[in-house]
Short mmCIF file of C-alpha atoms in Angstrom, two decimals:
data_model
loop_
_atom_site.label_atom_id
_atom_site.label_comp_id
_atom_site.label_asym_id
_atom_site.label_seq_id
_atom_site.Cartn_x
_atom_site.Cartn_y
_atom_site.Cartn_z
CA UNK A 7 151.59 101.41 115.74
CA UNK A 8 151.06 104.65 113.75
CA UNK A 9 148.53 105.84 111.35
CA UNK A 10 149.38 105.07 108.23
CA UNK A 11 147.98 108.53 106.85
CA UNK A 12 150.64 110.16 109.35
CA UNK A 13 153.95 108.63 108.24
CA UNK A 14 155.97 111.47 107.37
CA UNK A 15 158.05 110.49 104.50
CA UNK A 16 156.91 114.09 103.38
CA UNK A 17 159.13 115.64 100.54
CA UNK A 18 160.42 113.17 98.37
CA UNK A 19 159.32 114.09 94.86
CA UNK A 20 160.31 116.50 92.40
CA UNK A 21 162.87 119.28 93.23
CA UNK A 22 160.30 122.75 93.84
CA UNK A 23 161.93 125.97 95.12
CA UNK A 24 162.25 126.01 98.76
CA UNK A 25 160.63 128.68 101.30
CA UNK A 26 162.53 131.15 103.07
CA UNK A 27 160.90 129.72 106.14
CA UNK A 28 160.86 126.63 108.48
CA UNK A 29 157.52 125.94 109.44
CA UNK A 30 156.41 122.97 112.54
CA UNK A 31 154.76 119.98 111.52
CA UNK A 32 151.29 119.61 113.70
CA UNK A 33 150.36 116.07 112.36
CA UNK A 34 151.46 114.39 114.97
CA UNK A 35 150.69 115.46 118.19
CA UNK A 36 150.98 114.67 121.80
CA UNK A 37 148.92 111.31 121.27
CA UNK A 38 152.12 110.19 118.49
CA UNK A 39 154.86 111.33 121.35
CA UNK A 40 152.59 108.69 124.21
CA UNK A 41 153.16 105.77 121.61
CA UNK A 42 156.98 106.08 121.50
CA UNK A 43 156.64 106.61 125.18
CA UNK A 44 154.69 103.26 125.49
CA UNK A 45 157.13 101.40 122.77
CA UNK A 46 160.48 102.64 124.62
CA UNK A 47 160.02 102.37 128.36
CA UNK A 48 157.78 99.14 127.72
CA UNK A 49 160.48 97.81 126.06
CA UNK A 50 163.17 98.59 128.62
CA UNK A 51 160.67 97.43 130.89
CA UNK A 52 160.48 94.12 130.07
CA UNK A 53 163.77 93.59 129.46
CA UNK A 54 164.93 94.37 133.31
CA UNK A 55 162.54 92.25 134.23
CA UNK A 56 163.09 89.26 132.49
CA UNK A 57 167.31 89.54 132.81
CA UNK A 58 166.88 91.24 136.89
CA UNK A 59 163.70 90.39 138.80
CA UNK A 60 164.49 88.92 141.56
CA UNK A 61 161.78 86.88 141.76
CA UNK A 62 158.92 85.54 139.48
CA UNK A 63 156.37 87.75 141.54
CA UNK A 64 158.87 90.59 140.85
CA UNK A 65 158.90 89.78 136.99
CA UNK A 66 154.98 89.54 136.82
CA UNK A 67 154.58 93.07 138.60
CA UNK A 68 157.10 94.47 136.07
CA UNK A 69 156.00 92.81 132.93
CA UNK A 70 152.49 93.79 133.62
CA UNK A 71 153.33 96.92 133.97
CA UNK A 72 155.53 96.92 130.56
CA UNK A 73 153.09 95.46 128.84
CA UNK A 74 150.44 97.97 129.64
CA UNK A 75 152.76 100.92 129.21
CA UNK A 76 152.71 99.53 125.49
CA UNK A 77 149.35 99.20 125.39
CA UNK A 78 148.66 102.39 126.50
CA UNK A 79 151.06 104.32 123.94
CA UNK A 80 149.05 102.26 120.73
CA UNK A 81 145.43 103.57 122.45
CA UNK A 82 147.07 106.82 122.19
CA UNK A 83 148.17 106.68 118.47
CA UNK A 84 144.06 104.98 117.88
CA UNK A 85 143.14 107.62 119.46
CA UNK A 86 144.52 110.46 116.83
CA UNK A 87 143.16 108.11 114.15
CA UNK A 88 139.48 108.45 114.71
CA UNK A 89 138.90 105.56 112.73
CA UNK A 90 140.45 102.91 114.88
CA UNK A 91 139.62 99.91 111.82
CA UNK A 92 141.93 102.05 109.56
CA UNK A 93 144.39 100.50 111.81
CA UNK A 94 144.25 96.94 109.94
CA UNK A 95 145.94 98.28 106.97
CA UNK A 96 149.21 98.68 108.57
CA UNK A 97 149.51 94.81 107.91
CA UNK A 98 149.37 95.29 104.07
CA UNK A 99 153.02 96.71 103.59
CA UNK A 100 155.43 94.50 105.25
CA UNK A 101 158.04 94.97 102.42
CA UNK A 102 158.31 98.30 102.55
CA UNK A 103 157.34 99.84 105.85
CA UNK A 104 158.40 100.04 109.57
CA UNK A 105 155.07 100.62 111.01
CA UNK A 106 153.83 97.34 109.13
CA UNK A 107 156.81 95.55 111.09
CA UNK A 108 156.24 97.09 114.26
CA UNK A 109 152.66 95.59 113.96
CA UNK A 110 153.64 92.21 113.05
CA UNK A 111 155.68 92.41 116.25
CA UNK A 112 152.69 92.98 118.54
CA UNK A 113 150.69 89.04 118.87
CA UNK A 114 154.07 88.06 119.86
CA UNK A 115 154.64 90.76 122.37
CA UNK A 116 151.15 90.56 124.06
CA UNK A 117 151.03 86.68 123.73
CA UNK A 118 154.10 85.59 125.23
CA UNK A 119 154.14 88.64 127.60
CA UNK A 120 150.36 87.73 129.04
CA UNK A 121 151.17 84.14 128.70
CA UNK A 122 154.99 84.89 130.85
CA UNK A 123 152.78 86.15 133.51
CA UNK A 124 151.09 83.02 134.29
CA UNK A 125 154.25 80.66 134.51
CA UNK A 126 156.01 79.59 137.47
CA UNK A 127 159.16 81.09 136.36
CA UNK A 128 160.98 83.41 133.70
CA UNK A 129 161.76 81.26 131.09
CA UNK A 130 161.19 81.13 127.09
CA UNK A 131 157.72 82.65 127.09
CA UNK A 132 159.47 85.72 128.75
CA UNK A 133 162.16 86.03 126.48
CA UNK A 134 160.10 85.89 123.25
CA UNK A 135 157.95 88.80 124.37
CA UNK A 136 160.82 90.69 125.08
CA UNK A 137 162.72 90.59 122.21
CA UNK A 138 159.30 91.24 120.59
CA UNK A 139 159.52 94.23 122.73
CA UNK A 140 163.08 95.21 121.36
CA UNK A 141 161.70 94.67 118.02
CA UNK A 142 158.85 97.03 118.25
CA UNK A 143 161.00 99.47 119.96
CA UNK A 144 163.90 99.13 117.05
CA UNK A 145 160.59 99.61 114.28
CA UNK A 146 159.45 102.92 115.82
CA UNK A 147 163.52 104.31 115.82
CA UNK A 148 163.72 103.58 112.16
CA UNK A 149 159.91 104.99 111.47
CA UNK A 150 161.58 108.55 112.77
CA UNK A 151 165.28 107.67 111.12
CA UNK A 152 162.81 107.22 107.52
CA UNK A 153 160.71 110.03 107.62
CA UNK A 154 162.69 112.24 105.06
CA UNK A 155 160.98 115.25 105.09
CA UNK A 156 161.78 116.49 109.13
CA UNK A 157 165.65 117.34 109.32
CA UNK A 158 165.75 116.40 112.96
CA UNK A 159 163.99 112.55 112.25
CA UNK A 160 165.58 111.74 109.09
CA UNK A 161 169.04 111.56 110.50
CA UNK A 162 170.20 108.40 111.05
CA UNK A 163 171.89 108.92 114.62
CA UNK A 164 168.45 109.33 115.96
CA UNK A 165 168.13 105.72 115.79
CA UNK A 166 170.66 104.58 118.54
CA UNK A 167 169.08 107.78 120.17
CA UNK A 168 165.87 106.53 120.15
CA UNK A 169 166.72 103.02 121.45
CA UNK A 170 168.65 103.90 124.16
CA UNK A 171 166.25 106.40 126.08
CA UNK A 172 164.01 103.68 125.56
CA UNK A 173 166.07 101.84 127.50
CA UNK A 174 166.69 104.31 130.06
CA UNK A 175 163.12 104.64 130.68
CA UNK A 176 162.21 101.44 131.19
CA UNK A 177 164.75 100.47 133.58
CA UNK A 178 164.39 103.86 135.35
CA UNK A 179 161.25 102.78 136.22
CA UNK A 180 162.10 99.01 136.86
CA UNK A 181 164.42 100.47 139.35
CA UNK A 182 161.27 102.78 140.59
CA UNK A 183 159.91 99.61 141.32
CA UNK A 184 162.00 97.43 142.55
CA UNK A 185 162.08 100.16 146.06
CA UNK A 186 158.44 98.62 146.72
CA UNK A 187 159.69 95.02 146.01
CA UNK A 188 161.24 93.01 149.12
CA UNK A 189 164.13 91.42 148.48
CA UNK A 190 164.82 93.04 144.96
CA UNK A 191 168.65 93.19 143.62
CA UNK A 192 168.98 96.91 143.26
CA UNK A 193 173.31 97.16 142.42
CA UNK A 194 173.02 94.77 139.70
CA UNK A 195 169.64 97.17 137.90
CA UNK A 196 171.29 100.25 139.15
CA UNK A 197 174.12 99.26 137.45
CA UNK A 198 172.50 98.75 134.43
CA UNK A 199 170.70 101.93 134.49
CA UNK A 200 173.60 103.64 134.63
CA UNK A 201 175.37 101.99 131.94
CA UNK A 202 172.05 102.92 129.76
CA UNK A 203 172.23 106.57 130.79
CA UNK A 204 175.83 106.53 129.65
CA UNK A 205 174.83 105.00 126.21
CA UNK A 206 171.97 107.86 125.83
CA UNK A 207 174.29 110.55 126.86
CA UNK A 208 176.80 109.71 124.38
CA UNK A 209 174.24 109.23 121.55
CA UNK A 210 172.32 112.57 122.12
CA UNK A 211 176.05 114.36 121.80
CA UNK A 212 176.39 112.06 118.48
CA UNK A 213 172.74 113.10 117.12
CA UNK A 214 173.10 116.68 118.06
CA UNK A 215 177.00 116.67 116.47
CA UNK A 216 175.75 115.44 113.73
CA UNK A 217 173.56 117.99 112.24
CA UNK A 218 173.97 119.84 109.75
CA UNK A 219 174.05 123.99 109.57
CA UNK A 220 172.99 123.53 106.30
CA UNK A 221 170.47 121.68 106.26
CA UNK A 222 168.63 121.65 109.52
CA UNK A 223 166.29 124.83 109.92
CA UNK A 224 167.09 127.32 112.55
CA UNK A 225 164.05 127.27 114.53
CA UNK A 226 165.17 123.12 115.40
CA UNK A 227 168.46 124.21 116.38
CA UNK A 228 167.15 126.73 118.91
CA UNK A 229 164.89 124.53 120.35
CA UNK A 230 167.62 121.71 120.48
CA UNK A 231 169.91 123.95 121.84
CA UNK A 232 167.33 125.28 125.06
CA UNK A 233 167.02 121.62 125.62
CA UNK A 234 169.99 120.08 125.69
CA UNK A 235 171.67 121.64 129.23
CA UNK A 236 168.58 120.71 131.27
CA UNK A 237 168.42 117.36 129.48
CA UNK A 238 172.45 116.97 130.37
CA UNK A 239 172.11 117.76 133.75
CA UNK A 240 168.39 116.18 135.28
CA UNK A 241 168.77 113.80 132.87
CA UNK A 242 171.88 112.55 132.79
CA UNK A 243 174.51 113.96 135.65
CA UNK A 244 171.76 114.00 138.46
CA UNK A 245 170.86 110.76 138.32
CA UNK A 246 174.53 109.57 137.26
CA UNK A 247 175.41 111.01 140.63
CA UNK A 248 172.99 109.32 142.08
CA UNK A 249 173.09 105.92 141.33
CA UNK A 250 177.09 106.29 141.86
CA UNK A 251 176.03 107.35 145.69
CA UNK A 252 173.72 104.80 146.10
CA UNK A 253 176.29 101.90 144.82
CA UNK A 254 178.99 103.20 147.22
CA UNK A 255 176.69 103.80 150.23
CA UNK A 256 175.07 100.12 149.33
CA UNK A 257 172.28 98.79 151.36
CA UNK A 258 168.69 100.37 151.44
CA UNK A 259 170.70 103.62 150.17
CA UNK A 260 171.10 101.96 146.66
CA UNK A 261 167.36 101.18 146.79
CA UNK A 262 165.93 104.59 147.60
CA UNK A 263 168.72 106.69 145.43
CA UNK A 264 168.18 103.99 142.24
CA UNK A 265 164.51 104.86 142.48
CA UNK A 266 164.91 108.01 142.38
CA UNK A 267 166.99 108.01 139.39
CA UNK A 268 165.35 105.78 137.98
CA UNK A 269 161.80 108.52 137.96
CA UNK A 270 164.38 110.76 136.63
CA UNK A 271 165.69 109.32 133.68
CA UNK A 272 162.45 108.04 132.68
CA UNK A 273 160.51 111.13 132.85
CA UNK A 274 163.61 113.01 131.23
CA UNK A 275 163.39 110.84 128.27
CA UNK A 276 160.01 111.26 128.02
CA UNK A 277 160.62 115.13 127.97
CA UNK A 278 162.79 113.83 124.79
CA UNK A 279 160.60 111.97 122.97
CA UNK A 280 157.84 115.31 123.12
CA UNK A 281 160.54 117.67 122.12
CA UNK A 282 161.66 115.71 119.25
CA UNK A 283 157.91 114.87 118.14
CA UNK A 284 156.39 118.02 118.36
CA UNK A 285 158.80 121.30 118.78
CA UNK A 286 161.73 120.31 116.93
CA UNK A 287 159.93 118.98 113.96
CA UNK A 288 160.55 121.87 111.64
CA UNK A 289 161.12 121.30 107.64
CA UNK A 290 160.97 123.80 104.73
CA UNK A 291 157.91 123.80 102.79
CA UNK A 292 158.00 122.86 99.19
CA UNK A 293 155.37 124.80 96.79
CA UNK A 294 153.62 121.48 97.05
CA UNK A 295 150.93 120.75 100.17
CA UNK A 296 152.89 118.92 103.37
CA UNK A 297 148.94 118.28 104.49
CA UNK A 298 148.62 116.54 101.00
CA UNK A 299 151.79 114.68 101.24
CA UNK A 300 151.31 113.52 104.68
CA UNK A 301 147.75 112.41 104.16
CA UNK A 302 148.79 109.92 101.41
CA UNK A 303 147.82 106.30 101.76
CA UNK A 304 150.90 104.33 102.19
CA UNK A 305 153.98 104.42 104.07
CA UNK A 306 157.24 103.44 101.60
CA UNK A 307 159.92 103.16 104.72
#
């Protein structure tokens, strides 16, 4: 979840003469970037491992460690709050905001998922924490797609962006693990990691083709544009090239070359997540305060 104080639904109000300059939003920080982190890979995560473990001691490892990668990205955003209780009020707005879903989404997520862990096999517990997991991940891609006042959130192809290096991540690292698994099914997850990769791949070309000269500041589109061949290449045709090896070669070869893809396209997203957050999030200030607007009470996504 996110600080309600922080939800950037910044410049909607009365039309004020812009500024010649684009200036980078500092609110959220590092600490907002490891809460999508947790959300996404968590998400993909638990997924793999409830559709692909190959065995209930294969799910447990994997949901554990899903469910802790969540856990770990919402002690990152309590963190930046420095009043942890403030956190309760994100339950007060479920009619009008995505960070009040995305924390109605949680009991079930850690419920089911802790209570998954203790069953004898993957069943209905399992499921329910995972779509919980799909949920939360599906809240924080619409918190970004409804925060008006950044250019490069507010578009609505950041969504599908969003939700597929989620993805990516968390069955990149599913397929990290399953290499220290015996007897783990790595074609069928390598598979499906590159089918995710695909999906990303085509919806950062949407997002980024979708932009508009007029109406996106400079400043994003130069940092945009520095990332994008590195993030094509390591994180997209490297480990496409990869996995493709690995499924042809077959054996331990899919194992060891699925990990490794699986490291990259996880860490690459990451590298996506803290771009978007914190060096692309350039807007034009109004002759109002952003601190002001950002610092009031209640989210209305």
């Amino acid at each position: 979840m996110h600080p309600t104080t922080s939800q950037p639904e910044l410049l909607q109000g009365t039309a004020t003469q812009w500024s010649s300059t684009a200036h980078l939003q500092t609110k959220w920080d590092w600490r907002a970037v490891g809460n999508f982190i947790g959300g996404g890979t968590g998400a993909g995560l638990l997924l793999s491992a409830t559709w692909l473990a190959p065995s209930i001691q294969a799910y447990r490892v994997q949901a554990a460690l899903g469910l802790v990668i969540v856990a770990l990205g919402l002690l990152c955003i309590m963190a930046k709050m420095g009043r942890p209780t403030r956190a309760f009020n994100i339950f007060r707005h479920v009619q009008t905001s995505w960070m009040t879903r995305e924390g109605f989404a949680m009991p079930t997520l850690f419920g089911c998922g802790a209570l998954s862990l203790f069953q004898s096999e993957v069943g209905a517990m399992a499921v329910a924490a995972t779509l919980s997991a799909l949920f939360f991940l599906y809240c924080q891609a619409r918190i970004l797609g409804e925060s008006k006042g950044i250019p490069a959130w507010s578009d609505p192809r950041i969504v599908p962006l969003i939700l597929s290096t989620g993805l990516a991540e968390g069955i990149g690292l599913a397929s990290l693990c399953s290499a220290f698994v015996p007897g783990s099914v790595s074609s069928p997850l390598a598979g499906l990691l590159l089918a995710t990769l695909a999906l990303r791949y085509l919806a950062w070309h949407r997002y980024q083709k979708g932009l508009s000269v007029d109406e996106i500041p400079r400043e994003t589109f130069a940092v945009l544009g520095h990332f994008s061949g590195n993030f094509e290449v390591s994180g997209h045709g490297l480990p496409a090239a990869l996995l493709v090896t690995g499924l042809l070669l077959g054996g331990t070869a899919t194992t060891g070359l699925a990990a490794t893809a699986g490291l990259i396209a996880a860490v690459t997203g990451w590298s996506l997540k803290l771009t978007l957050v914190t060096r692309a999030a350039y807007f034009y200030r109004k002759s109002f305060s952003l601190s002001a607007l950002m610092a009031q009470g209640r989210a209305r996504t």
